[in-house]
Coordinates of C-alpha atoms in Angstrom, one line a residue:
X1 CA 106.1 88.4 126.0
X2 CA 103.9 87.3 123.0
X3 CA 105.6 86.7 119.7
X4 CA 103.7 88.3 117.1
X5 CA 104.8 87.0 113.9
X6 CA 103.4 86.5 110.5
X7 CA 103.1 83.2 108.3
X8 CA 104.0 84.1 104.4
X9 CA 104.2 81.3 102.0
X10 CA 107.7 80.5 100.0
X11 CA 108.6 78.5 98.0
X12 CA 110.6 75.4 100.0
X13 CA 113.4 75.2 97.8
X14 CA 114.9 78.0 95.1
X15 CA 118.1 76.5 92.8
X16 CA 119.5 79.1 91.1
X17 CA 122.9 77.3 89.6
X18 CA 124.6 76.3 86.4
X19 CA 123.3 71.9 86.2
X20 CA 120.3 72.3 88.2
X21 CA 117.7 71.1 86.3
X22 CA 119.9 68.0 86.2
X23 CA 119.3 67.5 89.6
X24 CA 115.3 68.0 89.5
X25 CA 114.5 64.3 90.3
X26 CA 116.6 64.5 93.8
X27 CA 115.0 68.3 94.5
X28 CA 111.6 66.6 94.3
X29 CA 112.3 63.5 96.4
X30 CA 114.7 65.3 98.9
X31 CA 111.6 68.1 99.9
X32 CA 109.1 65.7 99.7
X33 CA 107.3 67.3 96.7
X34 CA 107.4 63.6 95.2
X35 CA 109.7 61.5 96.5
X36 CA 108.6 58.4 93.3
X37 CA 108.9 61.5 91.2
X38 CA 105.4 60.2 89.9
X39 CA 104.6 64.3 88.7
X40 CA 103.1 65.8 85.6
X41 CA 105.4 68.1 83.2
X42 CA 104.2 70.6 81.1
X43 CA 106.9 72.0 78.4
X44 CA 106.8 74.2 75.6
X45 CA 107.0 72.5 72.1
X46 CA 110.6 73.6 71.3
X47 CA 113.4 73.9 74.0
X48 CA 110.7 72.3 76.8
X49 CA 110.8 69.2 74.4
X50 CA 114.8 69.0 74.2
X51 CA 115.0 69.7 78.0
X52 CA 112.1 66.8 78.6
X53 CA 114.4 64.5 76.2
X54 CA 117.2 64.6 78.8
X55 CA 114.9 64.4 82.0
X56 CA 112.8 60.9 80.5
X57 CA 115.6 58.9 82.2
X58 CA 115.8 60.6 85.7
X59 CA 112.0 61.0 85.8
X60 CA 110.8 57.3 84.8
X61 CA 107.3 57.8 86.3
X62 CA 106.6 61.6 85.2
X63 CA 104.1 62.1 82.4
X64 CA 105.1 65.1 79.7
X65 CA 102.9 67.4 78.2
X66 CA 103.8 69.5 75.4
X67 CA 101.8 73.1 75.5
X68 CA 102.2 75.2 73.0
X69 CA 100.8 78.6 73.5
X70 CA 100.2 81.2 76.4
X71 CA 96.7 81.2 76.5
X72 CA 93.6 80.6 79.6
X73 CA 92.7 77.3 76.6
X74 CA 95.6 75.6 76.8
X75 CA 95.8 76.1 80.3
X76 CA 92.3 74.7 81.2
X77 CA 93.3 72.0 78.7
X78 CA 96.5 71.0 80.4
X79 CA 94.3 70.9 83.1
X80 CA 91.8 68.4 81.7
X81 CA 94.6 66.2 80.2
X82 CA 96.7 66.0 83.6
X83 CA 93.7 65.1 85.8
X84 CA 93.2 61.6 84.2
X85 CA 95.7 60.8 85.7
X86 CA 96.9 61.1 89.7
X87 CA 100.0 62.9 90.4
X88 CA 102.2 64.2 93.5
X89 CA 102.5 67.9 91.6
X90 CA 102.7 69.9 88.4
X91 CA 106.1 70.9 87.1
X92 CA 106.5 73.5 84.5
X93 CA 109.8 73.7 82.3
X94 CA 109.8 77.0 79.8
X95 CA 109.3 80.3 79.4
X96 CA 107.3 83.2 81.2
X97 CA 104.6 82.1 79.4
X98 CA 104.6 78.2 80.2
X99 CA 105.5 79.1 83.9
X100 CA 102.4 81.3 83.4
X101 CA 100.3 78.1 82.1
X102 CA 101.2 75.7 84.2
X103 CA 100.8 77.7 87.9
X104 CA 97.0 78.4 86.0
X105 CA 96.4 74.7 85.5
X106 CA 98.3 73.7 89.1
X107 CA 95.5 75.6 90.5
X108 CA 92.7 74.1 88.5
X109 CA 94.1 71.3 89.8
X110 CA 94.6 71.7 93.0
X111 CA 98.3 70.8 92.4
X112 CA 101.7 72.1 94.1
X113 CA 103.3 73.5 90.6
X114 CA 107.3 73.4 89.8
X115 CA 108.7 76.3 88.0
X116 CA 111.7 75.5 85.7
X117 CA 112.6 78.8 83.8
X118 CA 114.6 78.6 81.0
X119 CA 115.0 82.1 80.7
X120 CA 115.0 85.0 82.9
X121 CA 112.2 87.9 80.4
X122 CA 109.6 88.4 83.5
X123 CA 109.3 88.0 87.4
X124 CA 106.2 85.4 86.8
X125 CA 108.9 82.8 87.7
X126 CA 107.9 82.6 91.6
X127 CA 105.2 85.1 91.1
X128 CA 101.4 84.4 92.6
X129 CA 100.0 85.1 89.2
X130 CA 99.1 83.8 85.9
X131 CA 99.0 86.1 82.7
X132 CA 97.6 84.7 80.3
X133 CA 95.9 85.7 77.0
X134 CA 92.3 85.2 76.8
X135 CA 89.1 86.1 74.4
X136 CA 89.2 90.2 75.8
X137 CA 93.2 90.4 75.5
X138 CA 95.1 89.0 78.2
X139 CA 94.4 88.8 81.4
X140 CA 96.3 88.7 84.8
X141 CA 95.0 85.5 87.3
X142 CA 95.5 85.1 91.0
X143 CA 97.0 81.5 91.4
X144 CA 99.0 79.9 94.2
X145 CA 102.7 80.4 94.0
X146 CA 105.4 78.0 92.8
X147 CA 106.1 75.7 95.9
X148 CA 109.8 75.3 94.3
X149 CA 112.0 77.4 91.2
X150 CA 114.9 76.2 89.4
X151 CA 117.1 78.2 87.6
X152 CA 119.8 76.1 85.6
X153 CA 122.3 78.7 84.3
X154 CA 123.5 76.9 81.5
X155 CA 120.2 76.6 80.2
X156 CA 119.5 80.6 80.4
X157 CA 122.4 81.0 77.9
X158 CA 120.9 79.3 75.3
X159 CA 117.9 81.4 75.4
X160 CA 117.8 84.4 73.0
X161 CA 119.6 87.1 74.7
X162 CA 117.0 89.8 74.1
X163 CA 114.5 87.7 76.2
X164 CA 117.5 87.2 79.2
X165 CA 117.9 91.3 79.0
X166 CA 114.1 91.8 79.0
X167 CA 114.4 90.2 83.0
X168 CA 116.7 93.4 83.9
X169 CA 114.2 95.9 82.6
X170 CA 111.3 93.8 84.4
X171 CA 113.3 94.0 87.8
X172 CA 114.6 97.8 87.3
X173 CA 110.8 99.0 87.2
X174 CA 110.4 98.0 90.6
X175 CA 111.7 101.3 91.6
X176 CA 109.0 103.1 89.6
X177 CA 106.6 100.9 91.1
X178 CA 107.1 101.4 94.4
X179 CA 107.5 105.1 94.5
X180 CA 103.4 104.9 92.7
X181 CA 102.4 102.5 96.0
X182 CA 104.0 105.0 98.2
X183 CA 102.4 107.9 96.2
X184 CA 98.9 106.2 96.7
X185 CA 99.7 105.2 100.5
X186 CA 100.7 109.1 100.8
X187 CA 97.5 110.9 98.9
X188 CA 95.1 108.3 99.0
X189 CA 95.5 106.1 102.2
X190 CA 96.3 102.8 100.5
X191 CA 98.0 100.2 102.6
X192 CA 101.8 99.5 102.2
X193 CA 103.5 96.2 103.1
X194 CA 106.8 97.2 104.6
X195 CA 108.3 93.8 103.9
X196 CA 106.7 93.7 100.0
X197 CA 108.8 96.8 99.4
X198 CA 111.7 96.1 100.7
X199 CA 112.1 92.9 98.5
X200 CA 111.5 94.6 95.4
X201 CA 113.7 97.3 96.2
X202 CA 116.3 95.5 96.8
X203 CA 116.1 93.1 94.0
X204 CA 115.9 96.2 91.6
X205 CA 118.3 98.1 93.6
X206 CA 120.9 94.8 92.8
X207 CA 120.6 95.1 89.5
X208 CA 120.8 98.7 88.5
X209 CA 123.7 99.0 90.4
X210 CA 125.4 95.6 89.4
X211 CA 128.6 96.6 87.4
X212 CA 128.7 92.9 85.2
X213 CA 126.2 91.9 82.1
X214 CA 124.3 88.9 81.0
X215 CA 127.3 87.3 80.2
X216 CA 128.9 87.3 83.7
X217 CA 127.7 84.1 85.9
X218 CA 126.8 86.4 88.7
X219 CA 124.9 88.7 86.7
X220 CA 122.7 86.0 85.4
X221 CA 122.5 85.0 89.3
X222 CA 121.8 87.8 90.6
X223 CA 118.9 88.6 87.8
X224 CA 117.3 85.5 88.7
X225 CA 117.6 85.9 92.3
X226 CA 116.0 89.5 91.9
X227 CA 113.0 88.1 89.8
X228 CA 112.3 85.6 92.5
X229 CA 112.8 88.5 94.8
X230 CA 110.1 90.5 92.5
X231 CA 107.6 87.4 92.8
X232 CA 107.7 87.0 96.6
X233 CA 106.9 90.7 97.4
X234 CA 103.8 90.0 95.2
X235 CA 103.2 86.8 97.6
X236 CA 104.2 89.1 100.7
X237 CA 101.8 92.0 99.4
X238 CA 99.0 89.7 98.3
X239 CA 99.0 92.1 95.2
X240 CA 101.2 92.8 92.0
X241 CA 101.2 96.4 93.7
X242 CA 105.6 96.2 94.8
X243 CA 106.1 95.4 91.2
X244 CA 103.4 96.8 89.3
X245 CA 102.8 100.4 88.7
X246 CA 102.3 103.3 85.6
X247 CA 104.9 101.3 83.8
X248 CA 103.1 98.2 83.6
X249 CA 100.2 100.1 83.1
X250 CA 101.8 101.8 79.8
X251 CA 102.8 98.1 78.8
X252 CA 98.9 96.8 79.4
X253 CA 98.1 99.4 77.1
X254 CA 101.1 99.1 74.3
X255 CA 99.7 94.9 74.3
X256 CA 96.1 96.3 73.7
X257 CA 96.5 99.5 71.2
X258 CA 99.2 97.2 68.9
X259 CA 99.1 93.5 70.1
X260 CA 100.8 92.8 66.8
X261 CA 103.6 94.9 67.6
X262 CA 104.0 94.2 71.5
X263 CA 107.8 94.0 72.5
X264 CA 108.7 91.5 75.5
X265 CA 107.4 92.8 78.1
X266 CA 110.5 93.6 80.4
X267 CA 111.4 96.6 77.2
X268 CA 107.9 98.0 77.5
X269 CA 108.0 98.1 81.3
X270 CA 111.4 99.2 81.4
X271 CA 110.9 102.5 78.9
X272 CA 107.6 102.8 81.0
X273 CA 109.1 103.3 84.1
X274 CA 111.5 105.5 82.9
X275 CA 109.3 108.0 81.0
X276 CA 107.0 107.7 84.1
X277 CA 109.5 108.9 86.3
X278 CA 109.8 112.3 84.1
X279 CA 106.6 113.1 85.3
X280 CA 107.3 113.7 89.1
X281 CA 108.4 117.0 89.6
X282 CA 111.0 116.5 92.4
X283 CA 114.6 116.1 92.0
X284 CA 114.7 112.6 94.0
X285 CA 112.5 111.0 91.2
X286 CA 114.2 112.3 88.4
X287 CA 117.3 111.0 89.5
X288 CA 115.5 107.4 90.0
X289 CA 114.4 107.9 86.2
X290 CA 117.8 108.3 85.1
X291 CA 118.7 105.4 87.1
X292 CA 116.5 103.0 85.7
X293 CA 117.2 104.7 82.3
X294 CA 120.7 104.5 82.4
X295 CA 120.5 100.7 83.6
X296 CA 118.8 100.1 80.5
X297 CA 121.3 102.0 77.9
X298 CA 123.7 99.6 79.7
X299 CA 122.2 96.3 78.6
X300 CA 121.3 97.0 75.0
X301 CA 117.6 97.4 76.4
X302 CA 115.4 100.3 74.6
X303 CA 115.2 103.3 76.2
X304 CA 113.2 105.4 74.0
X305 CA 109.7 104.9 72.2
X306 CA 111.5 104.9 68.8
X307 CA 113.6 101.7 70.1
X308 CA 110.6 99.9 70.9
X309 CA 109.5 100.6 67.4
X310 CA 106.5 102.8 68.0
X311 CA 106.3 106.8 66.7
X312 CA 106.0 109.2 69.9
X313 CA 102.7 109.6 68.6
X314 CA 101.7 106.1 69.2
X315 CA 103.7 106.0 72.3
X316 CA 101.8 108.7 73.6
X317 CA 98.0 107.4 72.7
X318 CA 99.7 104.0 75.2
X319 CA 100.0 106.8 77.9
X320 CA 96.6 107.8 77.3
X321 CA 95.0 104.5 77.2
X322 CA 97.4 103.1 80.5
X323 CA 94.8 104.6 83.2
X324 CA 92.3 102.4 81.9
X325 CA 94.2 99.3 82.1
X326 CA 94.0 99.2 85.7
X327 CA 90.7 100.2 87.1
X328 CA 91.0 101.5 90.4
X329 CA 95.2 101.9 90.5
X330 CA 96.7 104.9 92.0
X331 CA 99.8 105.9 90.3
X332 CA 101.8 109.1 89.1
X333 CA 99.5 108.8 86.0
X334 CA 96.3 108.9 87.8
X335 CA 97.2 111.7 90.3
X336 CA 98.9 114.1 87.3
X337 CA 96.1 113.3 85.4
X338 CA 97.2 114.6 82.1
X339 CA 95.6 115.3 78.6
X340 CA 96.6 114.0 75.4
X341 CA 98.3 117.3 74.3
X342 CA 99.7 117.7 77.7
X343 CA 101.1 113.8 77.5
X344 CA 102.3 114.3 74.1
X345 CA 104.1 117.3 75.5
X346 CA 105.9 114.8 78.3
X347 CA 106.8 112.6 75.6
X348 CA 108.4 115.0 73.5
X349 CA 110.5 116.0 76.3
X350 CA 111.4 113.0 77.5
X351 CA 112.8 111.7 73.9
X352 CA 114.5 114.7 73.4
X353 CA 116.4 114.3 76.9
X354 CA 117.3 110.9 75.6
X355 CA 119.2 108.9 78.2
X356 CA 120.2 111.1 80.9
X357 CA 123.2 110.0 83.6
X358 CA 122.1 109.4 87.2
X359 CA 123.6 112.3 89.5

């Protein structure tokens, strides 16, 4: 019989482990990413730099670049500095946004691209895309997924916690991000990937149900397994769609209406897909609001408008606005189709609910 099968690509190695970026040099040589190590890496001008310090000895023929900013500028110019010179691939050591950067100038480069998170605030960590600020806002680019991810634990902990909670809020919206793709597979005939959904359900689904916080070991592990998780069902999908819904949309909008007051982006999808899920009408999706809701109450992460500092005003005009962020998306916003009095209405409700307990 004929084995029909599908080829998705992975990364070839994921390290998720307290010392691992101690190891990097023998990670590269042992998969054949670069066995001379002779690789360019990109790090962000603060802990990158103090993280590069320690890696000068084991990588004697790597290049560094210091990047400092998460725009499509720097990227293209980490781009033009790297290709003077020729190297085996691109590593990236920082943040969501220097991840971000660096899988954008991999893929300028034609480069296999390293990610080295330092902390765990967004799934762009194995993701197949870039988001980057540009001259319109910031902008989400289609680039070639990580071909390897480290994790070093004990680096995560000296990140500021508020950016390590942000990750749980990022992986908890998955379940108000799938129930829009099944909403738009259901009404509007969109195709779902099977697989896509079941990885970002169950990396959400490991985390809203874990019982231990940031400062458990296993916590942090599982976290950063479930944002790799996140970023392969984007790979698997060929679309941000298993991870990606009204919430993100709400967040798109919050950056544009008040980019001076943006919160990391795991809050603002976080209360996103929990106001969102107040506007289904069934039982089933009520109790997955209170879920993710009551996940976030748990690790000190806002729940409300008012905790991400905006009025419910403001909040609302973010609800208004998150339709257009997303041109052609299908999700619970888009099929209730509400007006700005009837919005403002779901908003009042939903902060006067506060944070309701999961049945």
């Amino acid at each position: 019989m004929p084995l029909l099968a599908r080829m998705i690509t992975t990364p070839v190695v994921i390290d998720v482990r307290r010392g691992a970026i101690a190891d990097l040099g023998e990670l590269l040589a042992d998969q054949r990413i670069s066995t001379a190590g002779r690789v360019a890496v990109a790090v962000g001008p603060r802990s990158g730099a103090r993280i590069a310090e320690d890696l000068r000895t084991h990588l004697v023929e790597a290049d560094f670049y210091t990047v400092d900013g998460g725009t499509v500028d720097a990227a293209l110019d980490l781009a033009t500095r790297a290709r003077t010179r020729s190297y085996d691939a691109i590593v990236g050591i920082g943040g969501g946004r220097m991840i971000d950067v660096t899988k954008y100038a991999a893929a300028r480069l034609g480069l296999p691209m390293v990610a080295v998170a330092t902390n765990l605030a967004h799934d762009g960590i194995a993701s197949p895309v870039s988001t980057l600020d540009n001259d319109a806002g910031r902008g989400s680019y289609g680039v070639p997924a990580p071909i390897a991810v480290v994790v070093d634990l004990d680096v995560v902990r000296q990140a500021p916690v508020r950016s390590v909670r942000a990750g749980v809020g990022e992986v908890a919206s998955n379940l108000s991000a799938i129930a829009d793709w099944e909403l738009s597979h259901d009404l509007r005939g969109e195709p779902i990937d099977g697989l896509a959904v079941t990885l970002a359900r169950t990396a959400a689904e490991a985390i809203v149900h874990h019982p231990g916080t940031i400062a458990d070991d296993d916590f942090l592990r599982v976290l950063a397994e479930g944002l790799v998780l996140s970023g392969l069902a984007m790979v698997v999908a060929g679309t941000s769609r298993p991870s990606s819904g009204a919430c993100h949309e709400i967040s798109h909008a919050i950056d544009l209406l008040y980019p001076d007051r943006a919160c990391y982006h795991g809050e603002q999808v976080g209360v996103g897909a929990a106001f969102a899920s107040t506007l289904w009408e069934d039982p089933a999706s009520r109790a997955r609001g209170a879920l993710i809701a009551e996940c976030l109450a748990r690790h000190d992460l806002p729940v409300g408008p008012d905790e991400l500092g905006f009025s419910l005003e403001e909040f609302a005009a973010a609800v208004v606005r998150a339709p257009d962020t997303r041109p052609g998306r299908f999700t619970i916003l888009e099929h209730r189709d509400l007006d700005k009095d009837a919005v403002m209405a779901a908003v009042y409700d939903y902060a006067a609910a506060g944070p309701a307990q999961p049945e």
